[in-house]
Each structure stands twice: as C-alpha cells, then as structure tokens.
C-alpha cells in the first residue's frame, strides 16, 4: 500500500508548474507587449505572483485536511453561501475556456497536416465556429462515457508540452552561439528596449499577465498528500515562483531573438508558438521536425484539456452541492455517474459562446485573439476567492493556526491579500477594453467591448439565479 504522505516539495513544485505554465503564456504576452514584457514580468512576479503563491502556501498549510480547495477555504472562513459562489465561479469561468479549446485543436491539426495555420486563418469564421461546435459536442458526449484514456493521454501530453516549452528556451537562447543566428530585434542590449510606456493600451494587457501566472491553487487538494505539508507545501510554492520567473524572462528574451519586437506580426498570438518552432527547425537544419512534435503534443493536450475541463470543474461544483443553492435536477446522475443535466447546461452555455462571437467577428485570427483575451478577463475571477480567503484567515488569525505563515503580522497579511484582490479586479476590468483600436473598426470594437462586459456579468448572474431555482424546487417537493 502506497504511503499517503508521499509527495515532497519538488513534486508539488513540478505539478504546479506543469498546470500553471506553458509556452502560450510567453507568446501571448510578447505579442501584446514586445520586449517590454520583460520588465512587466519582473514587476508582476515581485508584486503579485510571489505573494499569490506564498498566500496559497499558507492557506494550504492552514487547511491541509480540506479536499475542496478554494471553496473549502471560503466555507471555513465565511459562510456556506459564499462557499457556493466560490465553487460556482471556479466552474463557470471554464465556459469561455471550453469554447476556445476546439479552436486550439483545429489550429494544431492545421499546422500538423499543412505545416501552417492557413486553414483556420483563411476559412470563414462562421464555418470554423460550426466545426468547433461539432468538436465540442463530440467531446461532451465522449466525456459523459468516461475519461480514463483521455486522462492518460493528457498526462503524457502535459509532460510533452512542458518539455517542449523548456526545449524552446534552450534552443532559442543557444541559437546565436551554436548556429550563428542574429537576433531579429535590434538593440536587445539596451535597457530602453525593455521599458514599457505606461498608458491605457499597456494597462489593458495586464489581465493577460495575471491570467498567465494564476492557477497554483488548483493543486491545493494535494496538501494532505504531502509529507510534512505545513513546511514542504509552501516550499514547493516558492520553487514554483522561481521556475515561472526564470521561464518567463528567458522565454521572452528568446521570443525577441526570433521575432522583431518593433514589428510584431498580427497573428503572433494565434500562430506564434508554431512559427517559433518552424524558425528553430530552420536554424538547426531539421525542417518541420520541431513543428510536428509541438503540433502533436499540443493537439493531444488540447483534446485532453477539453474533455477534462468539461468533467472535473462540474463534478467539483456538484459533488458536494448544497440543495439550498443548486437544484437537485442539475446534480442528477446516470448509471455511469455522469451529471447529465449538468453536462446539458454546460453544452448550452459553451455552444452559445462558440456561435455568437463569430456573428460579430468575421476574421478567425481576430476571433482567436479575442477569445484568448476573454479568458484573460474571466479566468482570473476565480483567483479573487483565494485572496478573500487569505484576507479572512488573517482577520480571524486567532481562530486559525498554521505551521507556515507568509507574514506573521495579520494586519500586513490582510493588506497583502487586499492588494492582490484589488489588483486582480483592476486587471480584469481594464482587460475588458478591446485590444484593437477604435479608429480601426468601430463596429468590431463595440461588439468586442459588449461581449467582454456582458460575458462575465451573465456567467456570474446565472450563479445568483441557481439558489432561487433551488428554493422553488424544494417548495414544489413539499
């Protein structure tokens, strides 16, 4: 029989790193900021990511027996109702994520088969969205039948994507010395190249940085499987912060070597990772080899993430559902243990989010870029609950004890939690401003702005409706 307390700090750090980090984080932020993102990474790491990870370390140490993650932390520090809203937020922010995954699958297959992203970039967005809808509904059906094989594929793909991300940094940074390549960006040794201009356009990109570094609380359920959890779990979080910082900085410098920071291609956020491996293949004389490896790994990862993200967040929401907040009909399961009505509800919401944007955004490149930005607005909303829980354990510091404390002074701890909460909310709100210029396309700017504002409002409002439906259901039963 395996020892329950088998995980060590280095296991925690690696598991968190694989779940938090990816090459897309480097590419997306470089596409928005160029090499000035290096300074942005340094600032976000010091003032946001380090306190974020160490706060999670303290929360994990305080509630090392809790299995529900963030919702358990909120339940312990506040009320059942707020714990429900934390669980709801964790689930509902995956709706835009699920809507984007079929696009990622098509893009990966396009690069694998054609060696470019032309299929996605040239075909009408309405047709692509229809194909994406079919892909999503197919995997919705597959997920309802069981996920064992897909989880195994996902573990393999996750490891492969991690290796490819590290390989990218090594190959790109080494290319000038090993292959005699010249950097595409001029003046990379000048400090001025890395200094951002603080304006509204810059501030709208902060949500993408927050999105990139968030999510380490996902491994909180593993606290009670960690040896000497109160010491080793926070240590794992510290190592995670160092690993992410190194990869973000070196990855951004590598992007500057491959793509001119002063002339960034419009489709870099969509095709950048594939184009980067295509360039590295040319540098090292291996043709499409790296592109094929990355395309296979990424398509497998996207498939697994799609199927797993349909199932896991929904089960977290419904497994411990309180019938005061969630109607029993939504929790109804079939013979396989699948919450069929929950799947149907997920299917309806994701289908709407796949179809409607294509009616207002005709260009597929712009649609993928917008969907990525929407995820950067919506996904960080779940981090807000982490910071609330951290504020509340400091406010109730006499009630909760922990072998590890990020800061010993509860007032300072509360202020740190408040700062992270306000900064996250600030990034999400500013991120709602579209990345395209109003003067370039008035209609599309207004459409994107409306979708950016309405999507999170509607998703949260649905969570507020659920308790009313639950009360109505209970009255009918009586």
Short mmCIF file of C-alpha atoms in Angstrom, two decimals:
data_model
loop_
_atom_site.label_atom_id
_atom_site.label_comp_id
_atom_site.label_asym_id
_atom_site.label_seq_id
_atom_site.Cartn_x
_atom_site.Cartn_y
_atom_site.Cartn_z
CA UNK A 1 0.00 0.00 0.00
CA UNK A 2 1.36 3.43 -1.01
CA UNK A 3 2.19 5.94 1.66
CA UNK A 4 -0.46 8.69 1.67
CA UNK A 5 2.14 11.32 2.58
CA UNK A 6 4.29 10.55 -0.46
CA UNK A 7 4.60 13.97 -2.17
CA UNK A 8 7.65 16.13 -1.49
CA UNK A 9 8.22 19.86 -2.13
CA UNK A 10 9.82 19.17 -5.53
CA UNK A 11 6.78 17.08 -6.58
CA UNK A 12 4.47 19.93 -5.60
CA UNK A 13 6.60 22.49 -7.45
CA UNK A 14 6.72 20.42 -10.65
CA UNK A 15 2.99 19.53 -10.58
CA UNK A 16 2.09 23.19 -10.07
CA UNK A 17 4.50 24.33 -12.76
CA UNK A 18 3.06 21.95 -15.37
CA UNK A 19 -0.51 23.06 -14.53
CA UNK A 20 0.29 26.81 -14.40
CA UNK A 21 2.91 27.40 -17.07
CA UNK A 22 3.10 26.93 -20.82
CA UNK A 23 4.73 28.36 -23.92
CA UNK A 24 1.48 30.16 -24.77
CA UNK A 25 1.97 32.40 -21.72
CA UNK A 26 5.25 33.66 -23.18
CA UNK A 27 3.94 34.02 -26.75
CA UNK A 28 0.66 35.78 -25.85
CA UNK A 29 2.29 38.39 -23.63
CA UNK A 30 5.16 39.01 -26.05
CA UNK A 31 2.57 39.51 -28.82
CA UNK A 32 0.89 42.22 -26.72
CA UNK A 33 3.95 43.98 -25.26
CA UNK A 34 7.06 43.01 -27.19
CA UNK A 35 10.29 43.01 -25.19
CA UNK A 36 8.91 45.50 -22.66
CA UNK A 37 7.16 42.43 -21.26
CA UNK A 38 10.46 41.51 -19.56
CA UNK A 39 10.01 44.46 -17.18
CA UNK A 40 6.33 43.59 -16.81
CA UNK A 41 7.26 40.01 -15.85
CA UNK A 42 9.71 41.22 -13.19
CA UNK A 43 7.11 43.56 -11.67
CA UNK A 44 4.27 41.01 -11.79
CA UNK A 45 6.48 38.34 -10.19
CA UNK A 46 7.64 40.56 -7.31
CA UNK A 47 4.40 42.38 -6.51
CA UNK A 48 1.80 39.76 -7.44
CA UNK A 49 2.93 36.21 -8.19
CA UNK A 50 5.24 35.74 -5.17
CA UNK A 51 2.62 36.97 -2.64
CA UNK A 52 -0.02 34.94 -4.52
CA UNK A 53 1.92 31.65 -4.31
CA UNK A 54 3.01 32.20 -0.71
CA UNK A 55 -0.58 33.06 0.27
CA UNK A 56 -1.69 29.76 -1.29
CA UNK A 57 1.12 28.08 0.65
CA UNK A 58 -0.25 29.45 3.94
CA UNK A 59 -3.86 28.57 3.03
CA UNK A 60 -2.79 25.06 2.08
CA UNK A 61 -0.89 24.72 5.35
CA UNK A 62 -3.83 26.06 7.39
CA UNK A 63 -6.43 23.80 5.76
CA UNK A 64 -4.26 20.79 4.96
CA UNK A 65 -7.14 18.36 5.57
CA UNK A 66 -9.60 20.22 3.30
CA UNK A 67 -10.24 18.46 -0.01
CA UNK A 68 -12.40 21.06 -1.77
CA UNK A 69 -9.69 23.64 -2.41
CA UNK A 70 -10.79 27.27 -2.57
CA UNK A 71 -14.46 26.61 -1.78
CA UNK A 72 -13.40 24.73 1.39
CA UNK A 73 -11.23 27.69 2.42
CA UNK A 74 -14.14 30.10 1.92
CA UNK A 75 -16.52 27.78 3.80
CA UNK A 76 -14.12 27.62 6.75
CA UNK A 77 -13.54 31.39 6.87
CA UNK A 78 -17.01 32.63 5.89
CA UNK A 79 -20.42 31.14 5.02
CA UNK A 80 -21.97 28.27 3.05
CA UNK A 81 -23.44 30.77 0.59
CA UNK A 82 -20.09 32.35 -0.23
CA UNK A 83 -18.52 28.88 -0.47
CA UNK A 84 -21.17 28.06 -3.10
CA UNK A 85 -20.31 31.22 -5.05
CA UNK A 86 -16.61 30.32 -4.89
CA UNK A 87 -17.39 26.85 -6.29
CA UNK A 88 -19.71 28.36 -8.92
CA UNK A 89 -17.04 30.84 -10.04
CA UNK A 90 -14.45 28.07 -10.30
CA UNK A 91 -16.78 26.14 -12.62
CA UNK A 92 -18.32 28.93 -14.69
CA UNK A 93 -15.02 30.60 -15.68
CA UNK A 94 -14.23 27.39 -17.60
CA UNK A 95 -17.07 28.12 -20.07
CA UNK A 96 -15.00 30.53 -22.25
CA UNK A 97 -12.02 28.17 -21.80
CA UNK A 98 -14.08 25.28 -23.19
CA UNK A 99 -15.31 27.43 -26.07
CA UNK A 100 -11.71 28.18 -27.06
CA UNK A 101 -10.32 24.63 -26.94
CA UNK A 102 -11.84 23.41 -30.25
CA UNK A 103 -10.13 26.36 -31.96
CA UNK A 104 -6.82 25.21 -30.49
CA UNK A 105 -7.41 21.65 -31.72
CA UNK A 106 -8.13 22.85 -35.29
CA UNK A 107 -5.09 25.13 -35.27
CA UNK A 108 -2.78 22.34 -34.04
CA UNK A 109 -4.11 19.95 -36.71
CA UNK A 110 -3.71 22.63 -39.40
CA UNK A 111 -0.02 23.05 -38.51
CA UNK A 112 0.47 19.28 -38.24
CA UNK A 113 -1.11 18.45 -41.62
CA UNK A 114 -0.46 21.59 -43.70
CA UNK A 115 2.60 22.98 -41.97
CA UNK A 116 0.85 26.32 -41.44
CA UNK A 117 -2.27 27.85 -39.88
CA UNK A 118 -3.89 28.76 -43.21
CA UNK A 119 -6.97 26.57 -42.73
CA UNK A 120 -8.01 28.44 -39.61
CA UNK A 121 -6.88 31.82 -40.93
CA UNK A 122 -8.48 31.69 -44.40
CA UNK A 123 -11.79 29.88 -43.87
CA UNK A 124 -14.81 32.00 -42.85
CA UNK A 125 -15.15 32.26 -39.06
CA UNK A 126 -18.78 31.08 -39.15
CA UNK A 127 -17.71 27.80 -40.81
CA UNK A 128 -14.83 27.37 -38.37
CA UNK A 129 -17.17 28.04 -35.44
CA UNK A 130 -19.61 25.42 -36.78
CA UNK A 131 -16.76 22.88 -36.92
CA UNK A 132 -15.68 23.91 -33.40
CA UNK A 133 -19.24 23.37 -32.17
CA UNK A 134 -19.27 19.84 -33.63
CA UNK A 135 -15.89 19.09 -32.00
CA UNK A 136 -17.11 20.36 -28.65
CA UNK A 137 -20.37 18.39 -28.75
CA UNK A 138 -18.41 15.26 -29.71
CA UNK A 139 -16.15 15.60 -26.69
CA UNK A 140 -19.09 16.47 -24.47
CA UNK A 141 -20.53 13.07 -25.44
CA UNK A 142 -17.16 11.30 -25.01
CA UNK A 143 -16.69 12.86 -21.55
CA UNK A 144 -20.07 11.54 -20.47
CA UNK A 145 -18.84 7.99 -21.23
CA UNK A 146 -15.65 8.11 -19.16
CA UNK A 147 -12.28 9.83 -19.15
CA UNK A 148 -9.73 7.19 -18.20
CA UNK A 149 -7.99 7.01 -21.59
CA UNK A 150 -8.14 10.76 -22.15
CA UNK A 151 -6.64 11.43 -18.70
CA UNK A 152 -3.73 9.13 -19.56
CA UNK A 153 -3.25 10.97 -22.88
CA UNK A 154 -3.48 14.26 -21.00
CA UNK A 155 -0.72 13.29 -18.57
CA UNK A 156 1.53 12.31 -21.48
CA UNK A 157 0.67 15.47 -23.43
CA UNK A 158 1.15 17.70 -20.38
CA UNK A 159 4.63 16.30 -19.83
CA UNK A 160 5.42 16.64 -23.56
CA UNK A 161 4.24 20.28 -23.61
CA UNK A 162 6.37 21.02 -20.54
CA UNK A 163 9.42 19.51 -22.26
CA UNK A 164 8.70 21.46 -25.48
CA UNK A 165 8.43 24.73 -23.53
CA UNK A 166 11.82 24.17 -21.89
CA UNK A 167 13.30 22.95 -25.21
CA UNK A 168 12.12 26.15 -26.90
CA UNK A 169 14.02 28.32 -24.41
CA UNK A 170 17.20 26.23 -24.63
CA UNK A 171 17.21 26.08 -28.45
CA UNK A 172 16.34 29.77 -28.98
CA UNK A 173 18.79 31.19 -26.41
CA UNK A 174 21.58 28.87 -27.65
CA UNK A 175 21.00 29.53 -31.38
CA UNK A 176 23.33 32.59 -31.68
CA UNK A 177 26.24 30.68 -30.12
CA UNK A 178 25.58 27.27 -31.70
CA UNK A 179 24.20 28.28 -35.11
CA UNK A 180 25.47 31.84 -35.55
CA UNK A 181 21.98 33.34 -35.81
CA UNK A 182 21.38 37.07 -35.44
CA UNK A 183 18.65 38.47 -33.17
CA UNK A 184 15.58 39.72 -35.04
CA UNK A 185 15.13 42.58 -32.54
CA UNK A 186 17.64 45.42 -32.64
CA UNK A 187 19.21 46.91 -29.50
CA UNK A 188 18.49 43.93 -27.25
CA UNK A 189 21.39 45.03 -25.03
CA UNK A 190 19.87 48.49 -24.46
CA UNK A 191 17.86 48.98 -21.27
CA UNK A 192 15.42 51.30 -23.09
CA UNK A 193 14.25 48.32 -25.19
CA UNK A 194 12.69 46.80 -22.05
CA UNK A 195 10.99 49.86 -20.55
CA UNK A 196 7.21 49.94 -21.18
CA UNK A 197 5.18 53.08 -21.83
CA UNK A 198 2.51 53.23 -19.13
CA UNK A 199 -0.71 54.18 -20.92
CA UNK A 200 -4.25 52.80 -21.34
CA UNK A 201 -3.13 50.42 -24.11
CA UNK A 202 -0.47 48.96 -21.79
CA UNK A 203 -2.84 48.66 -18.83
CA UNK A 204 -5.33 46.63 -20.90
CA UNK A 205 -2.66 43.91 -21.30
CA UNK A 206 -2.13 43.34 -17.55
CA UNK A 207 -5.00 40.83 -17.38
CA UNK A 208 -3.05 38.55 -19.74
CA UNK A 209 -0.09 38.59 -17.32
CA UNK A 210 -2.39 37.81 -14.37
CA UNK A 211 -4.01 35.01 -16.39
CA UNK A 212 -0.56 33.60 -17.20
CA UNK A 213 0.68 33.31 -13.62
CA UNK A 214 -2.59 32.25 -11.95
CA UNK A 215 -3.93 28.85 -11.03
CA UNK A 216 -1.47 27.41 -8.49
CA UNK A 217 -4.38 26.92 -6.04
CA UNK A 218 -5.53 24.07 -8.32
CA UNK A 219 -3.06 21.76 -6.59
CA UNK A 220 -4.29 22.65 -3.09
CA UNK A 221 -6.16 19.29 -2.79
CA UNK A 222 -2.71 17.63 -2.74
CA UNK A 223 -1.72 19.34 0.51
CA UNK A 224 -2.90 16.39 2.62
CA UNK A 225 -0.83 14.05 0.42
CA UNK A 226 2.36 16.00 1.08
CA UNK A 227 4.99 14.86 3.58
CA UNK A 228 5.31 17.46 6.36
CA UNK A 229 2.72 19.54 4.48
CA UNK A 230 2.94 22.68 6.58
CA UNK A 231 6.61 23.08 5.63
CA UNK A 232 7.04 21.35 2.28
CA UNK A 233 3.91 22.66 0.50
CA UNK A 234 4.91 26.34 0.95
CA UNK A 235 8.48 25.44 -0.06
CA UNK A 236 7.09 23.93 -3.26
CA UNK A 237 5.24 27.21 -3.90
CA UNK A 238 8.48 29.19 -3.51
CA UNK A 239 10.29 26.93 -6.01
CA UNK A 240 7.30 27.28 -8.36
CA UNK A 241 7.64 31.08 -8.27
CA UNK A 242 11.35 30.85 -9.12
CA UNK A 243 10.75 28.39 -12.00
CA UNK A 244 7.97 30.52 -13.53
CA UNK A 245 10.05 33.71 -13.23
CA UNK A 246 13.06 32.13 -14.96
CA UNK A 247 10.95 30.67 -17.79
CA UNK A 248 9.00 33.92 -18.30
CA UNK A 249 12.14 36.05 -18.55
CA UNK A 250 14.24 33.69 -20.67
CA UNK A 251 11.24 32.80 -22.85
CA UNK A 252 10.54 36.48 -23.58
CA UNK A 253 14.19 37.14 -24.46
CA UNK A 254 14.08 34.07 -26.75
CA UNK A 255 10.97 35.48 -28.48
CA UNK A 256 12.86 38.75 -29.03
CA UNK A 257 15.60 36.80 -30.79
CA UNK A 258 13.10 35.10 -33.12
CA UNK A 259 10.56 37.92 -33.76
CA UNK A 260 11.20 41.65 -34.14
CA UNK A 261 9.69 43.31 -31.06
CA UNK A 262 9.24 46.53 -33.05
CA UNK A 263 7.29 44.82 -35.85
CA UNK A 264 5.18 42.07 -34.24
CA UNK A 265 3.06 40.04 -36.72
CA UNK A 266 -0.74 40.43 -36.30
CA UNK A 267 -1.20 36.67 -35.96
CA UNK A 268 1.61 36.06 -33.46
CA UNK A 269 -0.83 35.35 -30.61
CA UNK A 270 -2.50 32.72 -32.83
CA UNK A 271 0.44 31.11 -34.64
CA UNK A 272 3.47 32.37 -32.68
CA UNK A 273 4.42 29.14 -30.91
CA UNK A 274 4.28 27.16 -34.17
CA UNK A 275 6.17 29.86 -36.09
CA UNK A 276 8.82 29.88 -33.36
CA UNK A 277 9.43 26.13 -33.69
CA UNK A 278 9.40 26.47 -37.50
CA UNK A 279 12.22 29.05 -37.23
CA UNK A 280 14.16 26.85 -34.80
CA UNK A 281 13.77 23.94 -37.23
CA UNK A 282 15.38 26.10 -39.94
CA UNK A 283 18.19 27.22 -37.63
CA UNK A 284 19.10 23.68 -36.59
CA UNK A 285 18.55 22.11 -40.02
CA UNK A 286 15.76 19.70 -39.04
CA UNK A 287 12.96 21.15 -41.20
CA UNK A 288 9.47 20.69 -39.76
CA UNK A 289 10.57 18.25 -37.05
CA UNK A 290 10.02 20.63 -34.10
CA UNK A 291 6.71 21.87 -35.56
CA UNK A 292 5.44 18.30 -35.91
CA UNK A 293 6.49 17.42 -32.34
CA UNK A 294 4.84 20.54 -30.93
CA UNK A 295 1.68 20.12 -33.04
CA UNK A 296 1.22 16.51 -31.89
CA UNK A 297 1.85 17.40 -28.23
CA UNK A 298 -0.40 20.45 -28.38
CA UNK A 299 -3.29 18.72 -30.17
CA UNK A 300 -3.21 15.92 -27.56
CA UNK A 301 -3.04 18.47 -24.74
CA UNK A 302 -5.95 20.47 -26.18
CA UNK A 303 -8.09 17.33 -26.61
CA UNK A 304 -7.41 16.18 -23.05
CA UNK A 305 -7.92 19.67 -21.59
CA UNK A 306 -11.25 19.96 -23.40
CA UNK A 307 -12.57 16.62 -22.13
CA UNK A 308 -11.13 17.00 -18.62
CA UNK A 309 -12.36 20.60 -18.22
CA UNK A 310 -15.89 19.55 -19.17
CA UNK A 311 -15.91 16.94 -16.42
CA UNK A 312 -13.68 17.97 -13.49
CA UNK A 313 -14.90 21.52 -12.65
CA UNK A 314 -18.54 20.41 -12.98
CA UNK A 315 -18.02 17.48 -10.59
CA UNK A 316 -16.28 19.79 -8.12
CA UNK A 317 -19.32 22.07 -8.24
CA UNK A 318 -21.92 19.28 -7.96
CA UNK A 319 -20.19 16.60 -5.84
CA UNK A 320 -20.74 18.47 -2.58
CA UNK A 321 -23.68 20.54 -3.79
CA UNK A 322 -25.99 22.01 -1.16
CA UNK A 323 -29.64 21.76 -2.27
CA UNK A 324 -30.19 25.23 -0.77
CA UNK A 325 -28.12 26.65 -3.64
CA UNK A 326 -28.12 24.14 -6.51
CA UNK A 327 -31.27 22.41 -7.80
CA UNK A 328 -31.15 18.62 -7.41
CA UNK A 329 -32.13 18.30 -11.06
CA UNK A 330 -28.75 19.77 -12.04
CA UNK A 331 -26.96 17.18 -9.88
CA UNK A 332 -28.89 14.20 -11.30
CA UNK A 333 -26.51 11.43 -12.43
CA UNK A 334 -26.95 8.49 -14.81
CA UNK A 335 -25.73 4.88 -14.35
CA UNK A 336 -22.14 5.91 -15.22
CA UNK A 337 -22.21 8.60 -12.52
CA UNK A 338 -22.33 11.40 -15.10
CA UNK A 339 -24.32 14.52 -14.11
CA UNK A 340 -26.36 14.53 -17.35
CA UNK A 341 -28.26 17.77 -16.72
CA UNK A 342 -25.04 19.47 -15.68
CA UNK A 343 -23.49 18.34 -18.96
CA UNK A 344 -26.52 19.63 -20.87
CA UNK A 345 -26.27 23.00 -19.11
CA UNK A 346 -22.54 23.18 -19.92
CA UNK A 347 -23.28 22.27 -23.54
CA UNK A 348 -25.84 25.07 -23.93
CA UNK A 349 -23.59 27.78 -22.44
CA UNK A 350 -20.48 26.76 -24.41
CA UNK A 351 -22.45 26.43 -27.66
CA UNK A 352 -23.76 29.98 -27.27
CA UNK A 353 -20.23 31.27 -26.66
CA UNK A 354 -18.92 29.45 -29.74
CA UNK A 355 -21.67 30.69 -32.09
CA UNK A 356 -22.42 34.32 -31.09
CA UNK A 357 -18.88 35.80 -31.37
CA UNK A 358 -18.49 34.51 -34.95
CA UNK A 359 -21.53 36.62 -35.93
CA UNK A 360 -19.72 39.82 -34.97
CA UNK A 361 -16.06 38.91 -35.60
CA UNK A 362 -15.63 37.68 -39.17
CA UNK A 363 -11.85 37.23 -39.12
CA UNK A 364 -10.77 33.97 -37.46
CA UNK A 365 -7.39 35.35 -36.37
CA UNK A 366 -9.17 38.19 -34.57
CA UNK A 367 -11.71 35.75 -33.13
CA UNK A 368 -8.99 33.54 -31.60
CA UNK A 369 -7.15 36.60 -30.25
CA UNK A 370 -10.40 37.92 -28.76
CA UNK A 371 -11.27 34.57 -27.17
CA UNK A 372 -7.79 34.42 -25.60
CA UNK A 373 -8.32 37.93 -24.20
CA UNK A 374 -11.79 36.98 -22.92
CA UNK A 375 -10.27 34.07 -21.00
CA UNK A 376 -7.75 36.50 -19.50
CA UNK A 377 -10.70 38.60 -18.25
CA UNK A 378 -12.89 35.77 -16.94
CA UNK A 379 -10.45 33.12 -15.62
CA UNK A 380 -8.74 35.39 -13.02
CA UNK A 381 -12.15 35.98 -11.39
CA UNK A 382 -11.63 32.70 -9.52
CA UNK A 383 -8.35 33.99 -8.05
CA UNK A 384 -10.35 36.66 -6.21
CA UNK A 385 -11.69 33.97 -3.85
CA UNK A 386 -8.13 32.90 -2.98
CA UNK A 387 -7.30 36.43 -1.85
CA UNK A 388 -10.57 36.77 0.07
CA UNK A 389 -9.77 33.54 1.94
CA UNK A 390 -6.27 34.84 2.70
CA UNK A 391 -7.67 38.16 3.97
CA UNK A 392 -10.15 36.32 6.18
CA UNK A 393 -7.66 33.92 7.79
CA UNK A 394 -5.62 36.99 8.74
CA UNK A 395 -8.71 38.73 10.07
CA UNK A 396 -9.55 35.59 12.10
CA UNK A 397 -5.91 34.79 12.93
CA UNK A 398 -6.74 33.68 16.49
CA UNK A 399 -9.09 31.02 15.13
CA UNK A 400 -6.73 29.51 12.53
CA UNK A 401 -3.26 28.16 13.19
CA UNK A 402 -0.60 27.19 10.69
CA UNK A 403 2.98 25.93 10.92
CA UNK A 404 3.79 28.16 7.96
CA UNK A 405 2.89 31.83 7.69
CA UNK A 406 3.74 34.03 4.71
CA UNK A 407 3.87 37.02 7.05
CA UNK A 408 3.50 36.82 10.82
CA UNK A 409 1.69 40.15 11.28
CA UNK A 410 -2.03 39.56 10.48
CA UNK A 411 -2.58 43.23 9.57
CA UNK A 412 0.21 43.09 6.99
CA UNK A 413 -1.16 39.75 5.75
CA UNK A 414 -4.64 41.27 5.35
CA UNK A 415 -3.21 44.23 3.40
CA UNK A 416 -1.29 41.87 1.08
CA UNK A 417 -4.47 39.86 0.41
CA UNK A 418 -6.41 43.09 -0.22
CA UNK A 419 -3.71 44.36 -2.61
CA UNK A 420 -3.78 41.12 -4.65
CA UNK A 421 -7.61 41.17 -4.72
CA UNK A 422 -7.78 44.81 -5.90
CA UNK A 423 -5.00 44.32 -8.46
CA UNK A 424 -6.73 41.23 -9.93
CA UNK A 425 -10.08 43.05 -10.16
CA UNK A 426 -8.35 46.09 -11.69
CA UNK A 427 -6.63 43.89 -14.33
CA UNK A 428 -9.91 42.11 -15.21
CA UNK A 429 -11.87 45.35 -15.59
CA UNK A 430 -9.21 47.09 -17.72
CA UNK A 431 -8.79 43.90 -19.74
CA UNK A 432 -12.36 44.39 -20.96
CA UNK A 433 -11.17 47.17 -23.26
CA UNK A 434 -10.59 45.54 -26.70
CA UNK A 435 -7.02 45.18 -27.96
CA UNK A 436 -7.98 46.61 -31.38
CA UNK A 437 -8.06 50.37 -31.97
CA UNK A 438 -11.49 52.03 -32.01
CA UNK A 439 -10.44 54.00 -35.10
CA UNK A 440 -9.53 50.79 -36.97
CA UNK A 441 -13.00 49.18 -36.83
CA UNK A 442 -15.75 50.92 -34.83
CA UNK A 443 -18.29 48.08 -35.16
CA UNK A 444 -15.93 45.30 -34.11
CA UNK A 445 -14.56 47.40 -31.22
CA UNK A 446 -18.08 47.95 -29.83
CA UNK A 447 -19.00 44.28 -30.35
CA UNK A 448 -15.89 43.03 -28.53
CA UNK A 449 -16.37 45.53 -25.70
CA UNK A 450 -20.01 44.48 -25.27
CA UNK A 451 -19.07 40.77 -25.22
CA UNK A 452 -16.19 41.42 -22.78
CA UNK A 453 -18.54 43.16 -20.34
CA UNK A 454 -21.64 41.00 -20.77
CA UNK A 455 -19.96 37.55 -20.66
CA UNK A 456 -18.66 37.72 -17.04
CA UNK A 457 -21.82 39.51 -15.87
CA UNK A 458 -24.09 36.83 -17.37
CA UNK A 459 -21.93 33.94 -16.08
CA UNK A 460 -21.97 35.31 -12.51
CA UNK A 461 -25.67 36.25 -12.71
CA UNK A 462 -26.52 32.63 -13.56
CA UNK A 463 -24.88 31.66 -10.27
CA UNK A 464 -27.19 34.06 -8.45
CA UNK A 465 -30.26 32.56 -10.14
CA UNK A 466 -29.42 28.98 -9.07
CA UNK A 467 -30.29 29.42 -5.34
CA UNK A 468 -33.70 30.84 -6.34
CA UNK A 469 -34.33 27.82 -8.58
CA UNK A 470 -33.24 25.52 -5.73
CA UNK A 471 -35.71 27.16 -3.34
CA UNK A 472 -38.50 26.87 -5.93
CA UNK A 473 -37.69 23.19 -6.43
CA UNK A 474 -37.82 22.49 -2.68
CA UNK A 475 -41.21 24.20 -2.37
CA UNK A 476 -42.59 22.06 -5.20
CA UNK A 477 -41.37 18.90 -3.44
CA UNK A 478 -43.08 19.98 -0.22
#
